[in-house]
Tab-separated table of C-alpha atoms in Angstrom:
chain	number	residue	atom	x	y	z
A	1075	MET	CA	-27.070	10.041	61.706
A	1076	LYS	CA	-23.459	9.388	62.318
A	1077	LEU	CA	-23.503	6.174	60.585
A	1078	PHE	CA	-25.331	7.493	57.551
A	1079	LEU	CA	-23.100	10.473	57.189
A	1080	LEU	CA	-19.785	8.323	57.057
A	1081	LEU	CA	-21.485	5.738	54.309
A	1082	THR	CA	-22.235	8.678	52.186
A	1083	LEU	CA	-18.931	10.357	52.739
A	1084	THR	CA	-17.210	6.630	51.719
A	1085	ALA	CA	-19.493	6.204	48.673
A	1086	CYS	CA	-18.468	9.889	47.330
A	1087	SER	CA	-14.709	9.208	47.932
A	1088	CYS	CA	-14.883	6.000	45.798
A	1089	LYS	CA	-15.737	8.711	42.550
A	1090	LYS	CA	-13.207	9.663	40.332
A	1091	ASP	CA	-13.305	12.044	37.130
A	1092	VAL	CA	-10.678	10.295	34.622
A	1093	THR	CA	-10.315	12.262	31.350
A	1094	ILE	CA	-9.092	10.054	28.439
A	1095	ASP	CA	-7.811	11.783	25.137
A	1096	LEU	CA	-9.179	9.939	22.346
A	1097	PRO	CA	-7.064	10.841	19.043
A	1098	GLU	CA	-9.235	13.410	16.549
A	1099	GLU	CA	-8.438	12.989	13.267
A	1100	VAL	CA	-11.650	14.661	11.759
A	1101	ASN	CA	-10.399	17.533	9.167
A	1102	LYS	CA	-6.657	16.907	9.591
A	1103	PRO	CA	-4.997	17.212	6.224
A	1104	VAL	CA	-4.329	13.912	4.419
A	1105	LEU	CA	-1.635	13.785	1.739
A	1106	ASN	CA	-1.540	10.580	-0.706
A	1107	LEU	CA	1.375	10.158	-3.119
A	1108	LEU	CA	2.532	6.697	-4.370
A	1109	MET	CA	5.504	7.260	-6.641
A	1110	SER	CA	6.358	4.934	-9.415
A	1111	LYS	CA	9.801	4.948	-11.606
A	1112	ASP	CA	9.675	6.591	-14.729
A	1113	SER	CA	5.883	7.777	-14.263
A	1114	LEU	CA	4.368	11.347	-13.391
A	1115	MET	CA	3.382	11.933	-9.726
A	1116	VAL	CA	0.264	12.412	-8.925
A	1117	ALA	CA	-0.489	13.568	-5.337
A	1118	GLN	CA	-3.957	13.869	-3.371
A	1119	VAL	CA	-4.870	16.212	-0.570
A	1120	THR	CA	-8.015	15.513	1.096
A	1121	LEU	CA	-9.342	16.569	4.589
A	1122	ALA	CA	-10.106	13.399	6.825
A	1123	SER	CA	-13.288	12.217	7.766
A	1124	ARG	CA	-14.807	10.887	11.498
A	1125	ILE	CA	-14.407	7.635	12.107
A	1126	GLY	CA	-17.336	5.880	11.075
A	1127	GLN	CA	-18.708	8.291	8.623
A	1128	TRP	CA	-19.559	6.905	5.597
A	1129	LYS	CA	-18.289	9.598	3.071
A	1130	LEU	CA	-15.539	10.274	0.705
A	1131	PRO	CA	-12.838	12.476	2.004
A	1132	ALA	CA	-13.482	16.207	1.296
A	1133	PRO	CA	-10.568	17.246	-1.651
A	1134	ILE	CA	-8.850	20.278	-1.302
A	1135	ARG	CA	-8.723	22.501	-4.318
A	1136	ASN	CA	-7.018	25.510	-3.186
A	1137	ALA	CA	-3.634	24.113	-1.968
A	1138	GLU	CA	-0.568	24.823	-3.187
A	1139	VAL	CA	1.889	21.728	-3.953
A	1140	LYS	CA	5.403	21.712	-4.300
A	1141	LEU	CA	7.750	18.981	-5.302
A	1142	TYR	CA	11.645	18.646	-4.618
A	1143	GLU	CA	13.887	16.537	-5.987
A	1144	ASN	CA	16.758	15.603	-3.688
A	1145	ASP	CA	15.953	18.691	-1.669
A	1146	VAL	CA	16.043	20.994	-4.881
A	1147	PHE	CA	13.008	22.736	-5.757
A	1148	LYS	CA	11.435	21.424	-9.038
A	1149	GLU	CA	7.795	22.537	-9.590
A	1150	ASN	CA	4.368	23.638	-8.198
A	1151	MET	CA	2.148	20.478	-8.948
A	1152	THR	CA	-0.679	21.114	-11.496
A	1153	LEU	CA	-4.355	20.874	-10.013
A	1154	LEU	CA	-6.272	18.697	-12.057
A	1155	ASP	CA	-10.544	18.561	-10.983
A	1156	LYS	CA	-12.807	16.736	-13.205
A	1157	ASP	CA	-16.016	15.185	-11.859
A	1158	TRP	CA	-14.896	14.904	-8.025
A	1159	VAL	CA	-11.514	13.842	-9.191
A	1160	VAL	CA	-9.182	16.007	-7.629
A	1161	PHE	CA	-5.290	15.474	-7.896
A	1162	TYR	CA	-1.924	17.135	-8.210
A	1163	LYS	CA	0.130	16.151	-11.232
A	1164	SER	CA	4.172	16.549	-11.775
A	1165	THR	CA	5.378	17.441	-15.218
A	1166	ILE	CA	8.246	15.462	-14.154
A	1167	LYS	CA	8.862	11.671	-14.050
A	1168	ALA	CA	10.292	9.670	-11.008
A	1169	GLN	CA	13.814	8.635	-11.553
A	1170	GLU	CA	15.320	5.477	-9.961
A	1171	GLY	CA	17.654	6.401	-7.011
A	1172	ALA	CA	15.819	10.191	-6.463
A	1173	THR	CA	14.341	11.316	-3.224
A	1174	TYR	CA	11.202	13.129	-3.430
A	1175	ARG	CA	9.799	15.403	-0.835
A	1176	ILE	CA	6.110	16.825	-1.448
A	1177	VAL	CA	5.246	20.001	0.795
A	1178	ALA	CA	1.293	20.792	0.551
A	1179	SER	CA	0.328	24.393	2.000
A	1180	ILE	CA	-3.346	24.544	2.889
A	1181	PRO	CA	-5.116	28.000	4.002
A	1182	GLY	CA	-5.528	27.433	7.319
A	1183	TYR	CA	-3.444	24.497	8.413
A	1184	THR	CA	0.323	23.870	8.863
A	1185	GLU	CA	2.119	22.624	6.091
A	1186	VAL	CA	1.900	19.132	5.668
A	1187	GLU	CA	5.200	17.141	4.035
A	1188	GLY	CA	6.130	13.616	3.206
A	1189	ARG	CA	9.379	12.140	1.542
A	1190	ASP	CA	10.452	9.254	-0.175
A	1191	MET	CA	12.901	7.777	-2.710
A	1192	ILE	CA	12.371	5.537	-5.791
A	1193	PRO	CA	14.182	2.373	-5.462
A	1194	GLU	CA	16.069	0.164	-7.400
A	1195	PRO	CA	14.129	-2.698	-9.137
A	1196	ALA	CA	14.083	-6.440	-7.835
A	1197	LYS	CA	16.324	-8.297	-9.310
A	1198	VAL	CA	13.855	-11.315	-11.050
A	1199	GLY	CA	15.183	-14.532	-12.002
A	1200	GLU	CA	13.019	-17.274	-13.542
A	1201	VAL	CA	9.307	-16.983	-13.659
A	1202	ARG	CA	7.583	-19.740	-14.704
A	1203	LEU	CA	3.903	-21.113	-15.109
A	1204	LYS	CA	3.006	-24.805	-15.165
A	1205	VAL	CA	-0.843	-25.466	-16.276
A	1206	VAL	CA	-2.129	-28.675	-14.325
A	1207	THR	CA	-6.070	-30.292	-14.210
A	1208	ASP	CA	-7.211	-30.595	-10.891
A	1209	ASN	CA	-9.664	-33.484	-9.661
A	1210	ASP	CA	-12.572	-31.650	-10.574
A	1211	GLY	CA	-11.272	-31.139	-14.702
A	1212	GLY	CA	-10.783	-27.329	-14.096
A	1213	THR	CA	-7.410	-25.918	-15.314
A	1214	LYS	CA	-5.105	-24.408	-12.242
A	1215	GLY	CA	-1.503	-22.854	-12.781
A	1216	ILE	CA	1.293	-23.130	-10.364
A	1217	VAL	CA	3.490	-19.821	-11.260
A	1218	THR	CA	7.104	-19.587	-9.817
A	1219	VAL	CA	8.684	-16.423	-9.192
A	1220	GLU	CA	12.383	-16.444	-8.215
A	1221	LEU	CA	14.149	-13.477	-6.560
A	1222	HIS	CA	17.567	-12.504	-6.547
A	1223	ASP	CA	18.181	-10.504	-3.155
A	1224	LYS	CA	20.599	-8.209	-2.397
A	1225	PRO	CA	22.631	-9.082	0.565
A	1226	ARG	CA	22.919	-6.612	3.650
A	1227	GLU	CA	20.093	-4.625	3.051
A	1228	LYS	CA	16.314	-4.587	4.337
A	1229	ASN	CA	14.503	-5.234	0.887
A	1230	TYR	CA	10.701	-5.394	0.428
A	1231	TYR	CA	8.969	-7.101	-2.180
A	1232	ARG	CA	5.018	-7.166	-3.702
A	1233	ILE	CA	4.240	-10.135	-6.077
A	1234	ARG	CA	0.961	-9.647	-8.082
A	1235	ILE	CA	-0.119	-11.920	-10.789
A	1236	TYR	CA	-2.047	-10.610	-14.032
A	1237	ALA	CA	-3.956	-12.714	-16.916
A	1238	LEU	CA	-3.599	-10.257	-20.187
A	1239	ASP	CA	-6.526	-10.307	-22.082
A	1240	THR	CA	-8.366	-7.733	-24.571
A	1241	PHE	CA	-12.120	-6.744	-24.791
A	1242	ASP	CA	-13.123	-4.400	-27.785
A	1243	GLY	CA	-9.543	-4.497	-28.897
A	1244	ILE	CA	-8.731	-2.677	-25.784
A	1245	PRO	CA	-5.826	-4.800	-23.734
A	1246	VAL	CA	-6.820	-5.414	-19.872
A	1247	ARG	CA	-5.452	-6.594	-16.848
A	1248	MET	CA	-7.187	-8.902	-14.721
A	1249	PRO	CA	-5.776	-9.583	-11.371
A	1250	MET	CA	-5.443	-13.498	-10.439
A	1251	TYR	CA	-6.455	-14.734	-6.858
A	1252	LEU	CA	-3.573	-16.805	-5.264
A	1253	LYS	CA	-2.421	-19.248	-2.799
A	1254	SER	CA	0.728	-19.234	-1.665
A	1255	THR	CA	2.770	-22.298	-1.040
A	1256	GLU	CA	5.676	-20.298	0.876
A	1257	PRO	CA	6.050	-22.029	4.622
A	1258	HIS	CA	6.934	-18.600	6.073
A	1259	ASP	CA	3.757	-16.775	4.621
A	1260	VAL	CA	1.746	-15.386	7.649
A	1261	LEU	CA	-0.357	-13.075	5.286
A	1262	PHE	CA	-1.977	-15.751	3.481
A	1263	GLY	CA	-3.058	-18.237	5.975
A	1264	GLY	CA	-4.177	-20.778	3.426
A	1265	LYS	CA	-6.903	-18.087	1.910
A	1266	GLU	CA	-6.631	-16.556	-1.800
A	1267	ARG	CA	-5.754	-12.996	-2.602
A	1268	ASP	CA	-4.479	-11.059	-5.042
A	1269	THR	CA	-1.376	-9.823	-3.378
A	1270	PHE	CA	1.439	-10.806	-1.771
A	1271	PHE	CA	3.857	-8.813	0.487
A	1272	THR	CA	7.176	-10.233	1.952
A	1273	ASP	CA	10.501	-8.956	3.299
A	1274	ASP	CA	13.821	-10.488	2.986
A	1275	VAL	CA	14.065	-11.346	6.692
A	1276	PHE	CA	14.360	-15.505	6.009
A	1277	PHE	CA	16.323	-15.251	2.561
A	1278	ASP	CA	18.780	-12.308	2.605
A	1279	GLY	CA	21.110	-12.233	0.100
A	1280	ARG	CA	19.752	-15.606	-1.303
A	1281	SER	CA	17.207	-16.565	-4.208
A	1282	PRO	CA	14.327	-17.777	-3.006
A	1283	ARG	CA	11.416	-19.198	-5.509
A	1284	PHE	CA	7.913	-18.396	-4.231
A	1285	SER	CA	5.386	-20.520	-5.642
A	1286	PHE	CA	1.426	-19.510	-5.925
A	1287	VAL	CA	-1.470	-21.537	-7.003
A	1288	THR	CA	-4.042	-19.822	-9.061
A	1289	SER	CA	-7.376	-20.741	-11.206
A	1290	LEU	CA	-6.841	-20.402	-15.136
A	1291	ARG	CA	-10.027	-19.802	-17.420
A	1292	ARG	CA	-8.108	-21.754	-20.258
A	1293	ASN	CA	-4.860	-22.904	-21.014
A	1294	ASN	CA	-3.400	-19.796	-22.287
A	1295	PRO	CA	-0.145	-19.634	-20.506
A	1296	GLU	CA	1.882	-17.203	-22.532
A	1297	LYS	CA	-0.632	-14.159	-21.353
A	1298	VAL	CA	0.263	-14.324	-17.765
A	1299	VAL	CA	2.614	-12.294	-16.086
A	1300	ALA	CA	4.114	-11.699	-12.925
A	1301	GLU	CA	4.125	-8.312	-11.511
A	1302	VAL	CA	7.683	-8.080	-9.156
A	1303	THR	CA	7.597	-4.532	-7.078
A	1304	SER	CA	10.527	-3.331	-4.913
A	1305	LEU	CA	9.713	-1.322	-2.196
A	1306	THR	CA	10.833	1.024	0.082
A	1307	TYR	CA	10.155	0.801	3.892
A	1308	ASN	CA	7.717	3.437	3.933
A	1309	SER	CA	5.821	2.209	0.812
A	1310	TYR	CA	5.931	-1.638	1.873
A	1311	ASN	CA	4.434	-0.608	5.744
A	1312	TYR	CA	1.401	1.415	3.936
A	1313	LEU	CA	0.516	-0.868	1.522
A	1314	PHE	CA	0.698	-4.031	3.618
A	1315	SER	CA	-1.101	-2.243	6.241
A	1316	SER	CA	-3.873	-0.772	4.079
A	1317	PHE	CA	-4.052	-4.481	2.983
A	1318	MET	CA	-4.381	-6.023	6.034
A	1319	ALA	CA	-6.821	-3.197	7.777
A	1320	LYS	CA	-9.360	-3.534	4.681
A	1321	GLU	CA	-9.414	-7.410	5.633
A	1322	LYS	CA	-9.486	-7.406	9.117
A	1323	ASN	CA	-10.929	-3.872	10.460
A	1324	GLU	CA	-14.622	-5.475	9.111
A	1325	ASP	CA	-14.454	-8.130	11.156
A	1326	PRO	CA	-15.218	-7.668	14.871
A	1327	LEU	CA	-12.959	-10.546	16.436
A	1328	SER	CA	-10.054	-9.500	14.940
A	1329	GLU	CA	-7.328	-6.778	16.305
A	1330	LYS	CA	-7.616	-3.659	14.263
A	1331	VAL	CA	-4.814	-2.386	12.278
A	1332	ILE	CA	-3.635	1.034	12.309
A	1333	VAL	CA	-2.697	1.931	8.782
A	1334	PHE	CA	0.990	3.155	8.448
A	1335	ASN	CA	1.451	6.985	7.995
A	1336	ASN	CA	4.686	8.652	7.150
A	1337	ILE	CA	3.087	12.731	6.853
A	1338	LEU	CA	4.407	15.400	9.016
A	1339	ASN	CA	1.532	17.713	10.581
A	1340	GLY	CA	-0.730	15.152	8.689
A	1341	LEU	CA	-2.022	11.731	7.654
A	1342	GLY	CA	-1.396	9.847	4.861
A	1343	ILE	CA	1.424	8.220	2.672
A	1344	VAL	CA	4.359	9.594	0.672
A	1345	GLY	CA	5.840	6.408	-0.668
A	1346	GLY	CA	8.450	5.212	-3.604
A	1347	MET	CA	7.945	1.730	-5.676
A	1348	THR	CA	9.562	0.087	-9.318
A	1349	PRO	CA	7.135	-1.837	-10.712
A	1350	GLN	CA	8.096	-4.810	-13.264
A	1351	ASP	CA	6.320	-7.333	-15.166
A	1352	HIS	CA	7.728	-10.482	-16.293
A	1353	PRO	CA	5.788	-12.805	-18.363
A	1354	ALA	CA	5.335	-16.195	-16.984
A	1355	LEU	CA	6.872	-19.051	-19.548
A	1356	PRO	CA	5.344	-22.286	-19.896
């Protein structure tokens, strides 16, 4: 009897309750605003859904969204609501070098806010397209983009290649899938993607040339453009992490990617960017 009681007490003593705090993001306010130079600003205010729930975030229609330029109040952004497309729009355009702060007041929640600036345009040199025929008789293009990086500061870039075309008289931009030949490119890994991200860690103050291989539907090089976008720290980390999360989080064998967030008291992004189009010359 004593032995049985001792074993029982020993077994019970090995049991320990451990409480693990898991982040609860459901119903947390989300503020998203990616600002482009010389464009009106469009913000979305929603409530986050629980992880694993396959539904769109719930839009918030009764928020008061205030816009500040260099910490000076400019306006209340106007609600536009049409067919479940709900957003808040400015009447002023984002200006290069200015810092914008967006504050969203939502009934029942603490104010959420985010801020970022509009970066100066990237300095782009030569953009060239060389058309070649592959072994299967198809046509490929090698697009080369030259950057002139500003020294002694951290710079962030996004490059996308588009074919310009028209359908029923309407101009359209068709993204082209790329393979990068850049030896420091850890993103592509030999795969085709429609977006290339890089910072200047390997070429600070220099003028690198990036080469991309893409398929062409026909030999029409004058209708290919390189969109080169200068990004801030915030917009680069958000866009890059979102890009990687979309790809890796669907793979059960890949390490999950956490999307970058710079919103106080909430989730989302306020980020600035300056895109430019550069025709790829033959």
